[in-house]
mmCIF file with all atom_site columns, C-alpha atoms in Angstrom:
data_model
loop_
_atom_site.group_PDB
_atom_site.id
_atom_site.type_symbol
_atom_site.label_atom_id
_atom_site.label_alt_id
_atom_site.label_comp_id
_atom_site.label_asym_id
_atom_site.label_entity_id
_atom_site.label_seq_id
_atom_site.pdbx_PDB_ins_code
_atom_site.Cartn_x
_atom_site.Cartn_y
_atom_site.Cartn_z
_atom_site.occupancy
_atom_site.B_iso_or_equiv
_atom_site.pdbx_formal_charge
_atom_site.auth_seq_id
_atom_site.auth_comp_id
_atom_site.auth_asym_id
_atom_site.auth_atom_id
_atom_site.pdbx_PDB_model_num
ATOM 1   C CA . UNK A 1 1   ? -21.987 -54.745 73.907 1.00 0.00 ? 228 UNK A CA 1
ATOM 2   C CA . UNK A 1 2   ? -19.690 -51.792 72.810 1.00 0.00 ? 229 UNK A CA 1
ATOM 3   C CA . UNK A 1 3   ? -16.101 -52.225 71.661 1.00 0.00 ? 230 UNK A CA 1
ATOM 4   C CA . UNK A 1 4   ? -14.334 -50.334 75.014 1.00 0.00 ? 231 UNK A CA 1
ATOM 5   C CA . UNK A 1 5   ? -16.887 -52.832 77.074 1.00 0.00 ? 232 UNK A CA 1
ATOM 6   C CA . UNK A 1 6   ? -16.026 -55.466 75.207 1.00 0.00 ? 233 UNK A CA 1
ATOM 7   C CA . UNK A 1 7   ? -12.313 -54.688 76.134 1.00 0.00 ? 234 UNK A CA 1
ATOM 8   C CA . UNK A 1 8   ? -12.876 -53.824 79.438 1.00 0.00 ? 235 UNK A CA 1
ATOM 9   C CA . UNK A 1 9   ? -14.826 -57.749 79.861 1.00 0.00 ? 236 UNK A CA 1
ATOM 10  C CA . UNK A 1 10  ? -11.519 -59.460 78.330 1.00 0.00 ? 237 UNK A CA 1
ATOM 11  C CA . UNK A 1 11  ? -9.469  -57.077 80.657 1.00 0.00 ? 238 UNK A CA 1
ATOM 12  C CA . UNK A 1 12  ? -10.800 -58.010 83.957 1.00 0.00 ? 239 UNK A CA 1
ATOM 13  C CA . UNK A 1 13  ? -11.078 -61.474 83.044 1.00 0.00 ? 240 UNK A CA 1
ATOM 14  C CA . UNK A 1 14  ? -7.509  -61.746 81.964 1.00 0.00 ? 241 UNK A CA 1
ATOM 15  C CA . UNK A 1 15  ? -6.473  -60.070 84.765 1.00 0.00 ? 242 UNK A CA 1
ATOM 16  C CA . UNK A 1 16  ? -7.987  -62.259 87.175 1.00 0.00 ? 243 UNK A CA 1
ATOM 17  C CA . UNK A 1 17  ? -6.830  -65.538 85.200 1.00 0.00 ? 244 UNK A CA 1
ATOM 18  C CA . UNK A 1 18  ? -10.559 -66.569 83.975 1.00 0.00 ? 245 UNK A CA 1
ATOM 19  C CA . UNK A 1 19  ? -11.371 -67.825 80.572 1.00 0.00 ? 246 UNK A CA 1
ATOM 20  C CA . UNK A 1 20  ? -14.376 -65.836 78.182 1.00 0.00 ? 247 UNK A CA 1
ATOM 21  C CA . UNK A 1 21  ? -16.967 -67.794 77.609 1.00 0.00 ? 248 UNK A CA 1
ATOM 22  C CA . UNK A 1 22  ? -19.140 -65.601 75.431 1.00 0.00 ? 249 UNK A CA 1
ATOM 23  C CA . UNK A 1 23  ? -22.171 -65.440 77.539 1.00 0.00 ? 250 UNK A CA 1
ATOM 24  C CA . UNK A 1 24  ? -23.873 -61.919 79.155 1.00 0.00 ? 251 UNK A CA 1
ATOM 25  C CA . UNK A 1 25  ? -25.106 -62.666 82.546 1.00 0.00 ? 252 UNK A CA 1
ATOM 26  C CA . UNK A 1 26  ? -28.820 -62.487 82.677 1.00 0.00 ? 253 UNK A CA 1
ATOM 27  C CA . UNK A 1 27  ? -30.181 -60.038 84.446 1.00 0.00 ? 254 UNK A CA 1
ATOM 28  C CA . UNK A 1 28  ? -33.907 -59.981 86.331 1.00 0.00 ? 255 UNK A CA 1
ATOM 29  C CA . UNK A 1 29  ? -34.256 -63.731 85.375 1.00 0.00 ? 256 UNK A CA 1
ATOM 30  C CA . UNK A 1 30  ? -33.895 -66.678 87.409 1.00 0.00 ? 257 UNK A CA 1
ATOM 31  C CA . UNK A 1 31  ? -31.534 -69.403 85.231 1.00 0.00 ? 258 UNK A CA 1
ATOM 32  C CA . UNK A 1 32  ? -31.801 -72.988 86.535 1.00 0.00 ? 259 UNK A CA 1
ATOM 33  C CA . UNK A 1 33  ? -29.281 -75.222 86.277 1.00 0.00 ? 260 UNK A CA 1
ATOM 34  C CA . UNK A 1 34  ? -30.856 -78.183 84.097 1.00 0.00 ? 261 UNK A CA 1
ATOM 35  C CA . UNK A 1 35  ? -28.908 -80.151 82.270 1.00 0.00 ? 262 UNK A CA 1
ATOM 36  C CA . UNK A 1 36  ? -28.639 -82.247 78.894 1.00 0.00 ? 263 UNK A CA 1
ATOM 37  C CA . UNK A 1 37  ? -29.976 -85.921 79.076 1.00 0.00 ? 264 UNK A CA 1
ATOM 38  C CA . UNK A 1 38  ? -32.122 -84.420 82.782 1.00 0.00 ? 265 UNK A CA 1
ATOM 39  C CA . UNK A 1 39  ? -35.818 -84.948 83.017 1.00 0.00 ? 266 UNK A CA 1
ATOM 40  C CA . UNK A 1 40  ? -37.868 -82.185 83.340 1.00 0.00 ? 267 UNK A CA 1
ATOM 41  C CA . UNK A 1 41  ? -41.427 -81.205 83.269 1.00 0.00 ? 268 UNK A CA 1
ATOM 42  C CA . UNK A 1 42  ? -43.653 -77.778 81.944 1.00 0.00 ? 269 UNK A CA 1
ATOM 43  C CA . UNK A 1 43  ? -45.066 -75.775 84.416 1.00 0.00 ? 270 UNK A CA 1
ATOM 44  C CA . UNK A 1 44  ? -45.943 -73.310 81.890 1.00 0.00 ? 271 UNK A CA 1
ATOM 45  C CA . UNK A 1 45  ? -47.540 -73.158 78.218 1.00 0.00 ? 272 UNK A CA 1
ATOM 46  C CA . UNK A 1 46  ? -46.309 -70.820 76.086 1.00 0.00 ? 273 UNK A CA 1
ATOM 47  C CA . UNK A 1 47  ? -48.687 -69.738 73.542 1.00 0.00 ? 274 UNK A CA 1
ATOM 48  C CA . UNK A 1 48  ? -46.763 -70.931 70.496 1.00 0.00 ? 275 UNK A CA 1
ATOM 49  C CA . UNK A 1 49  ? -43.537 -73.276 70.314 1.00 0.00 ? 276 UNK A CA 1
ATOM 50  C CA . UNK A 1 50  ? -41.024 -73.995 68.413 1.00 0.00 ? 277 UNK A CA 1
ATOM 51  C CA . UNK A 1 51  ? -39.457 -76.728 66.742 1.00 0.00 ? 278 UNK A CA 1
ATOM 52  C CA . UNK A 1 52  ? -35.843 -77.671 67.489 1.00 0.00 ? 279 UNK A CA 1
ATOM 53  C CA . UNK A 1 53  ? -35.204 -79.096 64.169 1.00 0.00 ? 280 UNK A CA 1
ATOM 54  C CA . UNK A 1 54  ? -32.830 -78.052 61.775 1.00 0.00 ? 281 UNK A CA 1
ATOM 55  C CA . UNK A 1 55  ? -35.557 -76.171 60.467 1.00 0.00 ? 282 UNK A CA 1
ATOM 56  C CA . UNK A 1 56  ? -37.118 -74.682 63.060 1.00 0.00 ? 283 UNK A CA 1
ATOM 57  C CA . UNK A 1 57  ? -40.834 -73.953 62.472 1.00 0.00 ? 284 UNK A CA 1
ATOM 58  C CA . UNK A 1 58  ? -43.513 -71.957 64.670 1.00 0.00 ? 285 UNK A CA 1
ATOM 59  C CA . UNK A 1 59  ? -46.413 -74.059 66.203 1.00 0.00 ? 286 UNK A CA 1
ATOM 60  C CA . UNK A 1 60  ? -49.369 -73.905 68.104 1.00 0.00 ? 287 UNK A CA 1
ATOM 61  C CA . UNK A 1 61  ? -48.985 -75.295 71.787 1.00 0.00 ? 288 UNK A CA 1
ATOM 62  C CA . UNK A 1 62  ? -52.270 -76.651 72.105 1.00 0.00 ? 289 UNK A CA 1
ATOM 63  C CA . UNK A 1 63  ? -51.293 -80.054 72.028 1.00 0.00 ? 290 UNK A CA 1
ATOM 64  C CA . UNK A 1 64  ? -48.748 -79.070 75.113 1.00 0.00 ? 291 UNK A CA 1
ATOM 65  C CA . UNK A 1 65  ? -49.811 -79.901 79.016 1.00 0.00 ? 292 UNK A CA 1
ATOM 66  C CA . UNK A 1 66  ? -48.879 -78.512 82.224 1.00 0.00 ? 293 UNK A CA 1
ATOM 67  C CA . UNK A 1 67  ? -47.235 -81.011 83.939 1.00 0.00 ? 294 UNK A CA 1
ATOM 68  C CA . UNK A 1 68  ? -46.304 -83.233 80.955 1.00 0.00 ? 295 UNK A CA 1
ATOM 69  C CA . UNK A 1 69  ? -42.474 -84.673 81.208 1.00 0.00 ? 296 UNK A CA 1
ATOM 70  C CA . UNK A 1 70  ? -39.859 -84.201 78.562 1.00 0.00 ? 297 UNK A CA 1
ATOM 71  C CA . UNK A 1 71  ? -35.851 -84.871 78.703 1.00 0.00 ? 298 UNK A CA 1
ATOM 72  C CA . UNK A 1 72  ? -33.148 -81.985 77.541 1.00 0.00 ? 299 UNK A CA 1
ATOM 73  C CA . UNK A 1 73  ? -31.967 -82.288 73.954 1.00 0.00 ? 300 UNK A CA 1
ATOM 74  C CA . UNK A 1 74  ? -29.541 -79.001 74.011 1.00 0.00 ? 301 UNK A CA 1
ATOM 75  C CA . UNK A 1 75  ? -28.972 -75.605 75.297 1.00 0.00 ? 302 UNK A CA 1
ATOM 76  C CA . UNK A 1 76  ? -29.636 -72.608 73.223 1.00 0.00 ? 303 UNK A CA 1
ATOM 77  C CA . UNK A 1 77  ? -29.099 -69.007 73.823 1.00 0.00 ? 304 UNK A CA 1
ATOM 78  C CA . UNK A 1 78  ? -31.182 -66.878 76.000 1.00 0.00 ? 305 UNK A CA 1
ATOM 79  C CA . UNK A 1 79  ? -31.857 -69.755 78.197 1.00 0.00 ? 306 UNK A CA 1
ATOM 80  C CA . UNK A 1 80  ? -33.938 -71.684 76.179 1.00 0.00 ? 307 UNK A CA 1
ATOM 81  C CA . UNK A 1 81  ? -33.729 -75.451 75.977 1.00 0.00 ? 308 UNK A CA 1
ATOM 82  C CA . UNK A 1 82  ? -34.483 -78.375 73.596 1.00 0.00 ? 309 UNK A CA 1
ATOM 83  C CA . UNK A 1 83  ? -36.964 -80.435 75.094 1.00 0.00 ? 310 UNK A CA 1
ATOM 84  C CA . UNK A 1 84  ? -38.553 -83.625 73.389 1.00 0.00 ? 311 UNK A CA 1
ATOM 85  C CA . UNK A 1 85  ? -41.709 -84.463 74.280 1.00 0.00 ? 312 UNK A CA 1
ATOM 86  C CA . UNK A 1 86  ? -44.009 -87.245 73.343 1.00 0.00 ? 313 UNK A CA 1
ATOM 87  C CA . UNK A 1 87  ? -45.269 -84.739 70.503 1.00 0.00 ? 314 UNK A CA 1
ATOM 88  C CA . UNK A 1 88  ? -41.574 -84.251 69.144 1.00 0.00 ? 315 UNK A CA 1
ATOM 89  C CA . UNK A 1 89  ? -38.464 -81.755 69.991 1.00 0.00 ? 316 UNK A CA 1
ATOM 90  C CA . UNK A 1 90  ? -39.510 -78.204 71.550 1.00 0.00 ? 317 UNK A CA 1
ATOM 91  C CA . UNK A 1 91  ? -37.419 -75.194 72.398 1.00 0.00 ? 318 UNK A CA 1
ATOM 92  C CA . UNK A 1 92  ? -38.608 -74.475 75.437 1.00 0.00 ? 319 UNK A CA 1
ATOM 93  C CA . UNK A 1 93  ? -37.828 -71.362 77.946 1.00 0.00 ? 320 UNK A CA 1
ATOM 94  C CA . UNK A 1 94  ? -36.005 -72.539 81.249 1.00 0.00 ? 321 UNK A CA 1
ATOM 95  C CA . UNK A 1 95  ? -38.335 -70.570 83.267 1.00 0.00 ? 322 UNK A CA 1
ATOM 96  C CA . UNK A 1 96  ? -41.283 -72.984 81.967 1.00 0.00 ? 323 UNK A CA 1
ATOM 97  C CA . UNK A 1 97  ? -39.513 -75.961 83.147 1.00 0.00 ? 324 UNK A CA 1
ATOM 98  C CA . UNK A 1 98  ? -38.672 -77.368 86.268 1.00 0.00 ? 325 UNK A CA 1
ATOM 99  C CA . UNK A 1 99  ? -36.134 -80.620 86.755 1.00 0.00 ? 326 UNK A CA 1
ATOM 100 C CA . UNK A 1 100 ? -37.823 -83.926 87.822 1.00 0.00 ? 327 UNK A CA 1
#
């Protein structure tokens, strides 16, 4: 985001009375609304994972199912979620899961 759009975002929003809240609308992707503590369950395998530690560390997803359950750790940008599993804690893209 440039500077004068920048400006122009705080503009409008101040000059409708709304609040910035430091996220870019994503565009051409559908966002669900999950939420943290909700059950949800893969519909997709990515290729490779990873870890939502503190650490975070690339796996393989072959130990990953369609259709296995997890429950919402945390948000992260870009609309990816931490999801532990059975296996351990996952960040996950929202458009491979789907709420119980």
């Amino acid at each position: 985001m440039t500077v004068a759009s920048f400006a122009q975002v705080f503009h409008n929003l101040w000059k409708n009375g709304e609040t910035y809240t430091g996220e870019e609308p994503e565009y051409g992707r559908e966002v669900m609304a999950l939420e943290i503590a909700q059950k949800v369950r893969l519909i997709r395998v990515p290729p490779y994972v990873k870890t939502a530690d503190a650490m975070p560390m690339l796996r393989s997803s072959a130990f990953l199912e369609v259709g296995q359950e997890g429950q919402i750790l945390d948000r992260r940008p870009a609309n990816y979620w931490a999801v532990r599993f059975k296996q351990g804690a996952y960040l996950i893209d929202g458009a491979d899961l789907e709420a119980v």
